[in-house]
Coordinates of C-alpha atoms in Angstrom, one line a residue:
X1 CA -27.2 32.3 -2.8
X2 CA -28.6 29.0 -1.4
X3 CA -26.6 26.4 -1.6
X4 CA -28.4 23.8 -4.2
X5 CA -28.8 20.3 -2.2
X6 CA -27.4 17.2 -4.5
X7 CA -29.2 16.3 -7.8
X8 CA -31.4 19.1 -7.9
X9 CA -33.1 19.3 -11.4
X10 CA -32.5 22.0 -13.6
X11 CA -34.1 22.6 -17.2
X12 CA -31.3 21.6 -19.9
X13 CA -31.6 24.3 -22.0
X14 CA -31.1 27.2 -18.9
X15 CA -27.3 28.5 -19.4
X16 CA -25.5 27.7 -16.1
X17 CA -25.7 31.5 -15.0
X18 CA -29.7 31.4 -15.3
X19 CA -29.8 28.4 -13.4
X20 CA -27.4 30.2 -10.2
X21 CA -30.0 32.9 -10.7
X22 CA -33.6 31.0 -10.6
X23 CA -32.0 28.7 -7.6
X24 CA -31.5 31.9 -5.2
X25 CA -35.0 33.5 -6.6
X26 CA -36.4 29.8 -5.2
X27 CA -36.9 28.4 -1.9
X28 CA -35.6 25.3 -1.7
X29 CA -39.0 23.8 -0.3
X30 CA -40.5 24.7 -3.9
X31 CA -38.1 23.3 -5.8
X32 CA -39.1 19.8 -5.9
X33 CA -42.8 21.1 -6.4
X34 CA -42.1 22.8 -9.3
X35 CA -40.4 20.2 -10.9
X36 CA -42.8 17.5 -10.3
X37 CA -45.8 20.1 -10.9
X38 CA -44.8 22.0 -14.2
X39 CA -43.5 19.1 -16.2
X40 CA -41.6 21.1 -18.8
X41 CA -39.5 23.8 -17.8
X42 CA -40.8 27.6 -18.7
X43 CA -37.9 27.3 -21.4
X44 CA -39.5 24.3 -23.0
X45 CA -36.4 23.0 -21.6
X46 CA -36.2 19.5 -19.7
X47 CA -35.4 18.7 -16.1
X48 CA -32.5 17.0 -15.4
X49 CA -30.7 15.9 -12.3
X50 CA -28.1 18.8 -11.5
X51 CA -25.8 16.3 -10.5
X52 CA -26.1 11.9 -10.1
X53 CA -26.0 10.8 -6.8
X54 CA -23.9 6.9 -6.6
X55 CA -24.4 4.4 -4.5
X56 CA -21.2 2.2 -3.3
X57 CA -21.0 -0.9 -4.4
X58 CA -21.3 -2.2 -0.8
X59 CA -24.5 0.1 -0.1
X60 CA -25.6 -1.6 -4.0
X61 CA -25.4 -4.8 -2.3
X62 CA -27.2 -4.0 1.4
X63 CA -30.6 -3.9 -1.0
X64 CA -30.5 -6.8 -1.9
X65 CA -33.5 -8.1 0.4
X66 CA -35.4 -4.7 0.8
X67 CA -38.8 -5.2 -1.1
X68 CA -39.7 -2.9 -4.0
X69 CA -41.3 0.0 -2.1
X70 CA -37.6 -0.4 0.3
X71 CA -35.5 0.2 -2.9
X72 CA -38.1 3.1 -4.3
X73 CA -37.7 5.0 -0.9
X74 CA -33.6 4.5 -1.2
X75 CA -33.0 6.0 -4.8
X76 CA -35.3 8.9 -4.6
X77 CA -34.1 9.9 -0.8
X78 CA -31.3 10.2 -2.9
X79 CA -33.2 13.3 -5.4
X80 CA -36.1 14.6 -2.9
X81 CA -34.6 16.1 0.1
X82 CA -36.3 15.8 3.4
X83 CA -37.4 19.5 3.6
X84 CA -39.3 18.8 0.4
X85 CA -41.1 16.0 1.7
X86 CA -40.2 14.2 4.9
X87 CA -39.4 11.2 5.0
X88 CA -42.2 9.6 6.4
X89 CA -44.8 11.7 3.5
X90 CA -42.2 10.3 0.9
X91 CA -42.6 6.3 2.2
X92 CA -46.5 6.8 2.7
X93 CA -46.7 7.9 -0.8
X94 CA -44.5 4.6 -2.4
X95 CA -46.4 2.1 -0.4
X96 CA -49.6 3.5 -1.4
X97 CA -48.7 3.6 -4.9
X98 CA -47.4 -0.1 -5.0
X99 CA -50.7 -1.3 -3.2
X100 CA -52.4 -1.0 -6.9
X101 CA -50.5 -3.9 -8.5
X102 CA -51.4 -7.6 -8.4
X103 CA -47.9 -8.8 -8.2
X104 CA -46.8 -8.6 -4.2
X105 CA -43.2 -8.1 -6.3
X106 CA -45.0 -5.1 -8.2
X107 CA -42.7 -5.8 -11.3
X108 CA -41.5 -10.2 -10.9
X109 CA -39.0 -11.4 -13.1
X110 CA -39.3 -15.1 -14.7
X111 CA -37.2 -17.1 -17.3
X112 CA -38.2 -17.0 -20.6
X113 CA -35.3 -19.8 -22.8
X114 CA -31.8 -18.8 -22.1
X115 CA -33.0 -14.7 -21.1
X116 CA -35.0 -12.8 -18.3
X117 CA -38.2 -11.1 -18.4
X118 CA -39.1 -8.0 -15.7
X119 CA -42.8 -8.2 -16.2
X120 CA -44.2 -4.6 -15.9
X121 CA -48.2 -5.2 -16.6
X122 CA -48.9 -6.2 -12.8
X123 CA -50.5 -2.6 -12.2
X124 CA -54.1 -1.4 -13.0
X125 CA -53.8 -0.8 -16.4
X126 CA -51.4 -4.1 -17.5
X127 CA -48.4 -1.6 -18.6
X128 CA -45.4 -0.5 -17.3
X129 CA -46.0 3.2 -17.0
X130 CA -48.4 2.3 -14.0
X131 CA -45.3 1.8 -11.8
X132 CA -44.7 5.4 -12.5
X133 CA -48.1 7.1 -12.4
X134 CA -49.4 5.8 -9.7
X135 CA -46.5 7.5 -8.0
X136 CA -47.0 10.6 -9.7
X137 CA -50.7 10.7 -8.7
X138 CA -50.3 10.2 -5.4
X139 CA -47.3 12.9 -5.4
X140 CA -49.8 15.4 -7.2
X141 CA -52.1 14.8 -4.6
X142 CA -49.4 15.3 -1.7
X143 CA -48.5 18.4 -3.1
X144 CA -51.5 19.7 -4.1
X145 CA -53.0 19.5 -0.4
X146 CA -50.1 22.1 1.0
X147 CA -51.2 24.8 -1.5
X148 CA -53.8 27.8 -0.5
X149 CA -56.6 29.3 -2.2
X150 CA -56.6 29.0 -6.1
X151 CA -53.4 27.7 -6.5
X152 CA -55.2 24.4 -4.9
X153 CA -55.8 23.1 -7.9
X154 CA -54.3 21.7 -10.5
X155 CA -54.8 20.9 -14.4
X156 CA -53.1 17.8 -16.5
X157 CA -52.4 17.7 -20.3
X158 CA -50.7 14.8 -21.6
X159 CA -50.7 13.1 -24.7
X160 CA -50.4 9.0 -25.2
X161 CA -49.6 6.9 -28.0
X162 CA -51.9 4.5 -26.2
X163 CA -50.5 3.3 -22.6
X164 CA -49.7 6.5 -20.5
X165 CA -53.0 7.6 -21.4
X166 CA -54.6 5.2 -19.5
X167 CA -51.8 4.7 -17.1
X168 CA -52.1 8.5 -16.2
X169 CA -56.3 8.6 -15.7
X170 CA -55.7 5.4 -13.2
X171 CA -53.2 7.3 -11.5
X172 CA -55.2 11.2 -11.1
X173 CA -58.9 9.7 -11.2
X174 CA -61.1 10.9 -8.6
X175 CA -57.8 12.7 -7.2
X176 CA -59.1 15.8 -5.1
X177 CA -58.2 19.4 -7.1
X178 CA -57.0 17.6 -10.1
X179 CA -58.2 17.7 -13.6
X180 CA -56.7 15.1 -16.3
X181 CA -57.0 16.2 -20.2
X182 CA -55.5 13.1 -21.9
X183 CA -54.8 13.6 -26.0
X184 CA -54.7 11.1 -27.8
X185 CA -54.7 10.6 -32.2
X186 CA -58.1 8.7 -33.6
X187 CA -57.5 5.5 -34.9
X188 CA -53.8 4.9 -33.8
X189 CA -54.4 3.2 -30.2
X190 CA -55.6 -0.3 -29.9
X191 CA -59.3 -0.6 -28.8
X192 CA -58.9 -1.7 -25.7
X193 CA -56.4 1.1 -25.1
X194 CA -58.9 3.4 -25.9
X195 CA -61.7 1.7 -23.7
X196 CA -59.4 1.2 -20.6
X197 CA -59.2 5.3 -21.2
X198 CA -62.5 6.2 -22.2
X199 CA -64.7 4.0 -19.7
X200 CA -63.6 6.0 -16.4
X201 CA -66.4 7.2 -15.2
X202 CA -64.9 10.2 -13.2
X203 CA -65.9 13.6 -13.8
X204 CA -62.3 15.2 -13.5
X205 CA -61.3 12.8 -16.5
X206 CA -61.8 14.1 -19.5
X207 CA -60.0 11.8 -23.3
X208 CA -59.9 14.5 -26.3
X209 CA -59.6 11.6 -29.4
X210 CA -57.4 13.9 -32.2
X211 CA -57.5 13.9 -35.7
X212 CA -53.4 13.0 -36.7
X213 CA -50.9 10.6 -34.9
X214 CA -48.9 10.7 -31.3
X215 CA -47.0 13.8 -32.8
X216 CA -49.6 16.0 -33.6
X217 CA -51.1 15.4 -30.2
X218 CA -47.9 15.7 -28.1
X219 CA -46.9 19.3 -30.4
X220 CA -50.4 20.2 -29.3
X221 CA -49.0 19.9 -25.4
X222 CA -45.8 21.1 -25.5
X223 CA -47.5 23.9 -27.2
X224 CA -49.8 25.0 -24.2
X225 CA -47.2 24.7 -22.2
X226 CA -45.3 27.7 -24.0
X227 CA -48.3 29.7 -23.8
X228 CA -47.8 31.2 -20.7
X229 CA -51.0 33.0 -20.3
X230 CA -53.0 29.4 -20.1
X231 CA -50.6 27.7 -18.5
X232 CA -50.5 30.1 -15.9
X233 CA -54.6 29.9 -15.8
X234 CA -55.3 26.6 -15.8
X235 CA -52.2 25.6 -13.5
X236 CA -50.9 23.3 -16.4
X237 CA -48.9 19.9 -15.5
X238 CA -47.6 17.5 -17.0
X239 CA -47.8 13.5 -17.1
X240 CA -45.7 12.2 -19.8
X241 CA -42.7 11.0 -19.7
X242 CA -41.0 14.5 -20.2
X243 CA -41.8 15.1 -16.2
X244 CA -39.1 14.1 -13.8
X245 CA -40.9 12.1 -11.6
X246 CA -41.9 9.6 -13.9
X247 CA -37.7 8.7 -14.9
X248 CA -37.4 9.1 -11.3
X249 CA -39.6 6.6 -10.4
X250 CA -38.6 4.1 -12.9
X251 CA -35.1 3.5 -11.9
X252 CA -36.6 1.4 -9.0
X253 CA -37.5 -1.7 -11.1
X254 CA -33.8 -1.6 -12.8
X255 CA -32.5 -2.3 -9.2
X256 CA -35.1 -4.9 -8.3
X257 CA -34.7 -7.0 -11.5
X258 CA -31.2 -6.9 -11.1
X259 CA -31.0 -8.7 -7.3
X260 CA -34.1 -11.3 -8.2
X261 CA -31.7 -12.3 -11.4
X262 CA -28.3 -12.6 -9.5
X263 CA -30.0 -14.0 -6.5
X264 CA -30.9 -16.8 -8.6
X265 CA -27.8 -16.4 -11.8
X266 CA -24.8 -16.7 -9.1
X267 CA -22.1 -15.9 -12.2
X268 CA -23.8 -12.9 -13.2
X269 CA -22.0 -9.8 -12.6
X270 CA -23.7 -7.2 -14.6
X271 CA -27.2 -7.5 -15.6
X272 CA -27.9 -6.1 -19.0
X273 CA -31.4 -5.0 -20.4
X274 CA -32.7 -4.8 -23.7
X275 CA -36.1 -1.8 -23.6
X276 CA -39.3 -1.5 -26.4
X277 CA -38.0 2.4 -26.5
X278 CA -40.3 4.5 -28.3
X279 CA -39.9 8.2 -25.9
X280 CA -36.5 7.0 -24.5
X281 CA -38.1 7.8 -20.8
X282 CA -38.0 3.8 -19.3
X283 CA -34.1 3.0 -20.8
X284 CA -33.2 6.8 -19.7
X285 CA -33.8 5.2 -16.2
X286 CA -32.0 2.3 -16.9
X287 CA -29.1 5.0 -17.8
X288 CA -29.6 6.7 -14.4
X289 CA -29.4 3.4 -12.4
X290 CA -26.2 2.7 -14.1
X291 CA -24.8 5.7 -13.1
X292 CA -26.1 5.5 -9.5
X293 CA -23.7 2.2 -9.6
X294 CA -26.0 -0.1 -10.0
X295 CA -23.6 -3.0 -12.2
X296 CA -25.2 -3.1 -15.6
X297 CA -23.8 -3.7 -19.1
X298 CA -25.0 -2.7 -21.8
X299 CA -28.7 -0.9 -23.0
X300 CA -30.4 -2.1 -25.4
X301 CA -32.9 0.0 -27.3
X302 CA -35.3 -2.0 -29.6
X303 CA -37.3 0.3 -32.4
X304 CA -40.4 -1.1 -34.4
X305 CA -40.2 0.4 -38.0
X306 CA -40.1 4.0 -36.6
X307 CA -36.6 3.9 -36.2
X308 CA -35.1 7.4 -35.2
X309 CA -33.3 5.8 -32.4
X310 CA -31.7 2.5 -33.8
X311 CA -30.5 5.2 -36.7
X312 CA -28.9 7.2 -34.5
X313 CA -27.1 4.2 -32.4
X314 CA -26.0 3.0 -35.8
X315 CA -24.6 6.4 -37.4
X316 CA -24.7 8.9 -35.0
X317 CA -28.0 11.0 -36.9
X318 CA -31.2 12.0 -35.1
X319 CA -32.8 12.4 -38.3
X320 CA -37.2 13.0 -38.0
X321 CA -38.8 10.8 -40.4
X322 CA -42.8 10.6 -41.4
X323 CA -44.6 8.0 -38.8
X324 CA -45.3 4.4 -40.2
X325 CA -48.2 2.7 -38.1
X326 CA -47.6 -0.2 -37.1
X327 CA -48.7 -3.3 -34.5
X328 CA -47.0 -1.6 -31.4
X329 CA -48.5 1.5 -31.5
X330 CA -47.0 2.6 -28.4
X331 CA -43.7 3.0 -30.2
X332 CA -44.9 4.7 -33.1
X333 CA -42.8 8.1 -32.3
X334 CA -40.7 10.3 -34.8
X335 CA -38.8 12.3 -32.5
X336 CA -38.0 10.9 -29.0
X337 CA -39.2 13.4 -26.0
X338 CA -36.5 11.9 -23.4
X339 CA -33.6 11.6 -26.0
X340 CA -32.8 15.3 -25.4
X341 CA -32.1 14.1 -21.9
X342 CA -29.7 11.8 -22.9
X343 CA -27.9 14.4 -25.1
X344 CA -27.2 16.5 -22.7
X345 CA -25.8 14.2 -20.7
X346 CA -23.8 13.1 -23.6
X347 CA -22.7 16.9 -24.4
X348 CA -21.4 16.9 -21.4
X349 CA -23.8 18.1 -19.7
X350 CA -23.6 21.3 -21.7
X351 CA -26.4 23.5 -21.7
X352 CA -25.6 26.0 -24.7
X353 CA -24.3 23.1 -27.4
X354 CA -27.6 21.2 -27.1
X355 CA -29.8 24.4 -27.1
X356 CA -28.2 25.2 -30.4
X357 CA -28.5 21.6 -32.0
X358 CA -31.8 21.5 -30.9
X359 CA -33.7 24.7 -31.8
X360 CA -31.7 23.7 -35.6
X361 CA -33.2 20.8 -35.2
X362 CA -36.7 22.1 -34.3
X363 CA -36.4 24.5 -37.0
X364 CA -36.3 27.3 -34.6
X365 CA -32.9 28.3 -34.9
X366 CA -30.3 28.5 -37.5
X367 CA -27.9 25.9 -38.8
X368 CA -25.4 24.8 -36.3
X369 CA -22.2 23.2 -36.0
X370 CA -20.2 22.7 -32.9
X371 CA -17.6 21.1 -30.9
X372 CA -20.4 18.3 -30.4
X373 CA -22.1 17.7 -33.9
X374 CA -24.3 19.5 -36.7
X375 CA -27.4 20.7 -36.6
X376 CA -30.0 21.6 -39.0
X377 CA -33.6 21.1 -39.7
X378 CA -35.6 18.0 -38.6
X379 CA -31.7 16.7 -38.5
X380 CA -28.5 16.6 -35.9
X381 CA -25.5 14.8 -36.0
X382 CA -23.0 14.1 -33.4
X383 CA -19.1 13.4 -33.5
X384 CA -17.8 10.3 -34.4
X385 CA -15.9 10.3 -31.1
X386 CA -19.7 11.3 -29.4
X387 CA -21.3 8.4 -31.0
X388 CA -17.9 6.0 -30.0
X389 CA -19.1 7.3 -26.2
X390 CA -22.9 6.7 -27.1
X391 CA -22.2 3.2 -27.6
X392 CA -20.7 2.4 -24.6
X393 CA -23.7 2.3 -22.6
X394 CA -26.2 2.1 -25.5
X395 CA -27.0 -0.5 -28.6
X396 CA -29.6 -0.9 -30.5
X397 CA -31.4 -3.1 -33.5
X398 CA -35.0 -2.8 -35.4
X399 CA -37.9 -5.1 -35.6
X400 CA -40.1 -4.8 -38.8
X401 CA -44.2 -6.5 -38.3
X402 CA -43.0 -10.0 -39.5
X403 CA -39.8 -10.4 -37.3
X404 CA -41.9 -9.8 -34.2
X405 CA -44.9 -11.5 -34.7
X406 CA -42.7 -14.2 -35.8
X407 CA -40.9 -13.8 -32.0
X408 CA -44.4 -13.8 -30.9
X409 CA -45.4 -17.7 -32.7
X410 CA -41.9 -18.5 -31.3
X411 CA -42.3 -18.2 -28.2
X412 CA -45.9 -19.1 -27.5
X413 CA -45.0 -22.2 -28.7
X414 CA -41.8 -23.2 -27.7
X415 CA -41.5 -21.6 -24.4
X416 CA -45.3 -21.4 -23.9
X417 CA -44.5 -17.4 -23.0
X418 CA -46.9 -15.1 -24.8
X419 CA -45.2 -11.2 -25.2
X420 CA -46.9 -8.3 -26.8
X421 CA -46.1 -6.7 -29.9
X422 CA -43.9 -4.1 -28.2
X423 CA -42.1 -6.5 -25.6
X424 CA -41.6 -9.0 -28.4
X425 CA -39.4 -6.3 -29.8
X426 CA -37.1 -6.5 -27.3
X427 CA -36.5 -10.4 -28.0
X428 CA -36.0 -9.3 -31.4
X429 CA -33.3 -7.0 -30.2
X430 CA -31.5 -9.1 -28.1
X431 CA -31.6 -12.2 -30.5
X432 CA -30.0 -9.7 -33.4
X433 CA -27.1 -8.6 -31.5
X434 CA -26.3 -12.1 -29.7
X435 CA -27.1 -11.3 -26.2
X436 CA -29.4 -13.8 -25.2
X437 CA -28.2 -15.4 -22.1
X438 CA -28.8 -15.1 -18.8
X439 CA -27.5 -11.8 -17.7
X440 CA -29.9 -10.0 -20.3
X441 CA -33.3 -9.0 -18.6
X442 CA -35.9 -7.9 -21.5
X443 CA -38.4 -5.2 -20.8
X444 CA -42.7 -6.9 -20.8
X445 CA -44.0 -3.5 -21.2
X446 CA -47.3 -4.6 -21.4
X447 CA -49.6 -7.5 -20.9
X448 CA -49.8 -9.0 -24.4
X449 CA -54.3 -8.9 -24.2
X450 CA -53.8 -5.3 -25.0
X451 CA -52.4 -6.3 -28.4
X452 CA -55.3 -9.1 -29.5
X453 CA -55.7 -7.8 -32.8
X454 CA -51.8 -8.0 -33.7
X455 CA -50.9 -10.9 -31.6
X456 CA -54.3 -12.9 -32.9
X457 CA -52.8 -13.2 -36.4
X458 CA -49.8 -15.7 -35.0
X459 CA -51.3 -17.5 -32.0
X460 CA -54.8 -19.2 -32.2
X461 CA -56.4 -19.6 -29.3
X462 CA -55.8 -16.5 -27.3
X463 CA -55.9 -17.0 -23.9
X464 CA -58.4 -15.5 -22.0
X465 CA -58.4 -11.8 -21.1
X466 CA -57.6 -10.8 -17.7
X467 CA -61.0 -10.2 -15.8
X468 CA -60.2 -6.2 -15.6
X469 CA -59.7 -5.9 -18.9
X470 CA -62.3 -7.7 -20.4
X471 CA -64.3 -5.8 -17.9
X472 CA -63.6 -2.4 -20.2
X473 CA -65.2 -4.2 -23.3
X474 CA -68.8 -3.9 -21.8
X475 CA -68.3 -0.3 -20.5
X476 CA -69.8 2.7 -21.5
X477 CA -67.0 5.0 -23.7
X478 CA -67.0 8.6 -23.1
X479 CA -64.6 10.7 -25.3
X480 CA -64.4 14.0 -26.8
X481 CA -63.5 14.5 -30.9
X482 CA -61.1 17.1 -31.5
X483 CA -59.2 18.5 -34.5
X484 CA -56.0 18.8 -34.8
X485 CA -55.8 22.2 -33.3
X486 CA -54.1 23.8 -30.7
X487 CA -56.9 26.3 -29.4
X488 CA -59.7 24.1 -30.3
X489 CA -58.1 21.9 -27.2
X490 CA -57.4 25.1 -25.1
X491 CA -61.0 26.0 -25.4
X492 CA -62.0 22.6 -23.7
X493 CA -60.3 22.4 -21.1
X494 CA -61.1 26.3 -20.1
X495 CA -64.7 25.3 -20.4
X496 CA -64.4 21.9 -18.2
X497 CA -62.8 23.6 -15.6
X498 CA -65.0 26.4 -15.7
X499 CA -63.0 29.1 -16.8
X500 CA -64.8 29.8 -19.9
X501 CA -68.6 29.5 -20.8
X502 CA -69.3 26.2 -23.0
X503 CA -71.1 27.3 -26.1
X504 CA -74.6 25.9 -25.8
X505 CA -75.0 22.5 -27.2
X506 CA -76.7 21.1 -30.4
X507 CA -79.4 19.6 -28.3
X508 CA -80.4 23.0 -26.7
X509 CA -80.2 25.0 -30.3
X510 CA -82.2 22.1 -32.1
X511 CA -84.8 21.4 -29.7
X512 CA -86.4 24.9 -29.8
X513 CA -86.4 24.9 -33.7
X514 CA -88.0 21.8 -33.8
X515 CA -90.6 23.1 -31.2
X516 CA -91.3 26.0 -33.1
X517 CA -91.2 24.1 -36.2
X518 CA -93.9 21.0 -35.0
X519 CA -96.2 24.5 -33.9
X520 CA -95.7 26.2 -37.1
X521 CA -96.8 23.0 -38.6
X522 CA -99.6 22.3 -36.3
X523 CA -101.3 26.0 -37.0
X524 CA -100.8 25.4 -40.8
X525 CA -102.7 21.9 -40.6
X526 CA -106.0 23.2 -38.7

């Protein structure tokens, strides 16, 4: 068997044996590839490191001046090995990526009262998931351009609450060999959201608007990619947060944030952060940088109303509740895609326990309980002494409409800092649980003139829009109406790839009746 270099990924749901076996089936110069390319294991398991590489706290501390693409390069040398992609592809590929953001920092960190604030919305699309996706595009493209013959192409499905969405088009359009099928539910982005998605004039772009929220959408995704058949087809990948890359990729701005604040805090020893966490992918990097060594304290997870996450902090229950809309839509989740990550981590790094909890939990397998917790339908439950462990690295709180719009007035006005709906909840956090000081770094997970409509109801005037984003307002939208149905999306994408005939349109079926009609009635009038 080939020997598996460090941290290669593995799908969490794969029993150790399988694992042994796919890894000798496997050359080791796909491996990466596949990863990055497939998205979701062909379990419907999810890629995790097979083991955490550290840094020392000396090497921690030689980064401290390397710029952000410096760090990138350093932490995933430390995942992607050389045979996969040498190390010159690997540093072309991170500087390109970080030549879309406005910020020379990509992600800057500035005072805001007695806390800090990473601000994330320097990229193309004013949200965090750029620093990502702009990665993943370009690492698409790297890989893309080794294949042969049909497999040089490739097709993306993901599905956005509102920000990866348009994060993801800016990172595949115009991308050579690459189609990108975004999902995402009518009436449940912000307007602008939708426009920064829908205006992108590319032809390999293509937004499917779908009747139900974020879940509906992402079931719809996770459900092509267990139909093997079409995945197989279309070359199916993935772009949300459940692909590697994207975690991977994250960690970065952990690192950065925490040098700019002790550079400038000299008693700081441990830089804390406090994360809007709807999908658990951007704190699950945070977790990952800890591990690595980087010194941080405690995670914070801040939930809007949908609260699946703070509940489970606070009593040790992943319990799936209906979805309650609210103003930060990007958070507006029932069940967490990345948490499952986290719990197997947490099992200890137990493959079999979490399957079981998790197909109870899906409804998909029987009633469980094990060494690690209970399992049942739309419902787990860990050990006391689990959720003791949880808490160690992880805490949590909730934010309801009026305490974060209240944070909003706050600090518009006091500290003349204007958040988003979403960032604000991290404030919220923070404030709950006492940590505000100045080794607590608060996520900006997007620029707050996404948000107008919420953030107009406390702060009057609004400043200007950023040129590129009032830019979208005037654009033509071009978006596809979809029902909530699996192979009603299916059908679309076959036909815009060209794999299956389109059905001819209304105008072509219409026209020629109305022809023959305006004749009919021509003959009948002489």
């Amino acid at each position: 068997m080939r020997p598996a270099p460090p941290a290669r990924a593995r799908a969490a749901r794969i029993s150790i044996e399988r694992i042994g076996e796919w890894f000798a089936e496997s050359a080791i110069t796909t491996h990466t590839l596949q990863v990055v390319l497939g998205g979701l294991a062909p379990d419907r398991g999810l890629y995790v490191p097979d083991s955490i590489p550290t840094f020392t706290a000396a090497e921690v501390e030689a980064m401290r001046n390397y710029s952000f693409p410096q760090i990138a390069f350093r932490i995933m040398s430390k995942y992607i090995p050389t045979e996969e992609v040498p190390a010159a592809d690997l540093e072309d590929i991170i500087n390109r990526s970080c030549t879309a953001f406005r910020d020379p920092g990509v992600t800057p960190v500035v005072k805001t009262g007695d806390c800090w604030t990473m601000e994330l919305f320097h990229g193309p699309t004013f949200a965090f998931k750029d620093v990502a996706l702009q990665f993943l595009g370009n690492l698409f493209e790297y890989f893309i351009d080794k294949k042969e013959g049909d497999a040089k192409r490739l097709t993306i499905m993901g599905a956005t609450s509102g920000d990866t969405g348009s994060a993801a088009i800016y990172g595949l359009r115009g991308k050579k060999n690459v189609h990108c099928f975004i999902l995402y539910p009518k009436g449940r982005v912000s307007l602008i959201q939708e426009q920064q998605m829908s205006t992108v004039p590319d032809s390999n772009i293509h937004c499917l608007r779908v009747e139900g929220t974020f879940d509906d959408a992402q079931d719809i995704v996770k459900a092509a990619f267990m139909d093997t058949e079409f995945r197989n087809k279309v070359r199916l990948g993935a772009v949300n947060s459940i692909n590697w890359a994207r975690v991977l990729a994250q960690m970065t701005y952990y690192f950065y944030s925490y040098y700019r604040v002790t550079d400038q805090a000299k008693g700081v020893k441990k830089v804390s952060f406090s994360v809007p966490t709807g999908n658990f992918g951007d704190i699950l990097a945070g977790f990952y940088a800890k591990k690595m060594g980087l010194p941080v304290g405690k995670l914070v997870v801040g939930t809007n109303e949908n609260d699946i996450l703070h509940r489970f902090f606070s009593s040790g229950e992943y319990a799936k509740e209906q979805i309650a809309t609210s103003i930060s839509p990007s958070m507006d989740i029932c069940v967490s895609s990345n948490f499952e990550r986290y719990l197997f981590h947490l099992f200890g790094d137990d493959p079999q326990k979490l399957r079981a909890l998790m197909e109870a939990f899906e409804g998909s397998g029987d009633p469980v309980t094990n060494s690690v917790g209970v399992g049942k339908s739309r419902s787990l439950k860990v050990t006391p002494q689990l959720l003791k462990k949880a808490r160690e690295d992880f805490l949590s709180e909730r934010s309801n409409t009026e305490e974060t719009l209240a944070l909003i007035k706050e600090y518009n006005e006091v500290h003349g800092y204007l958040y988003c709906p979403h960032s604000a909840i991290g404030v919220v956090a923070v404030n709950k649980l006492g940590l505000n000081n100045e080794s607590m770094v608060v996520l900006a997970t997007a620029h707050a003139g996404k948000f107008y409509d919420a953030v107009k109801r406390v702060v009057d005037p609004l400043p200007p829009l950023p040129p590129a984003l009032a830019a979208v307002q005037s654009l033509p939208m071009r978006k596809t109406d979809v029902p909530n149905s699996l192979k009603a999306c299916q059908n679309i994408v076959l036909q815009r790839i060209g794999l299956q005939k389109q059905p001819p349109s209304v105008l072509y079926i219409v026209v020629p009746l109305l022809v023959l009609a305006l004749g009919a009635a021509s003959f009948y009038s002489f």
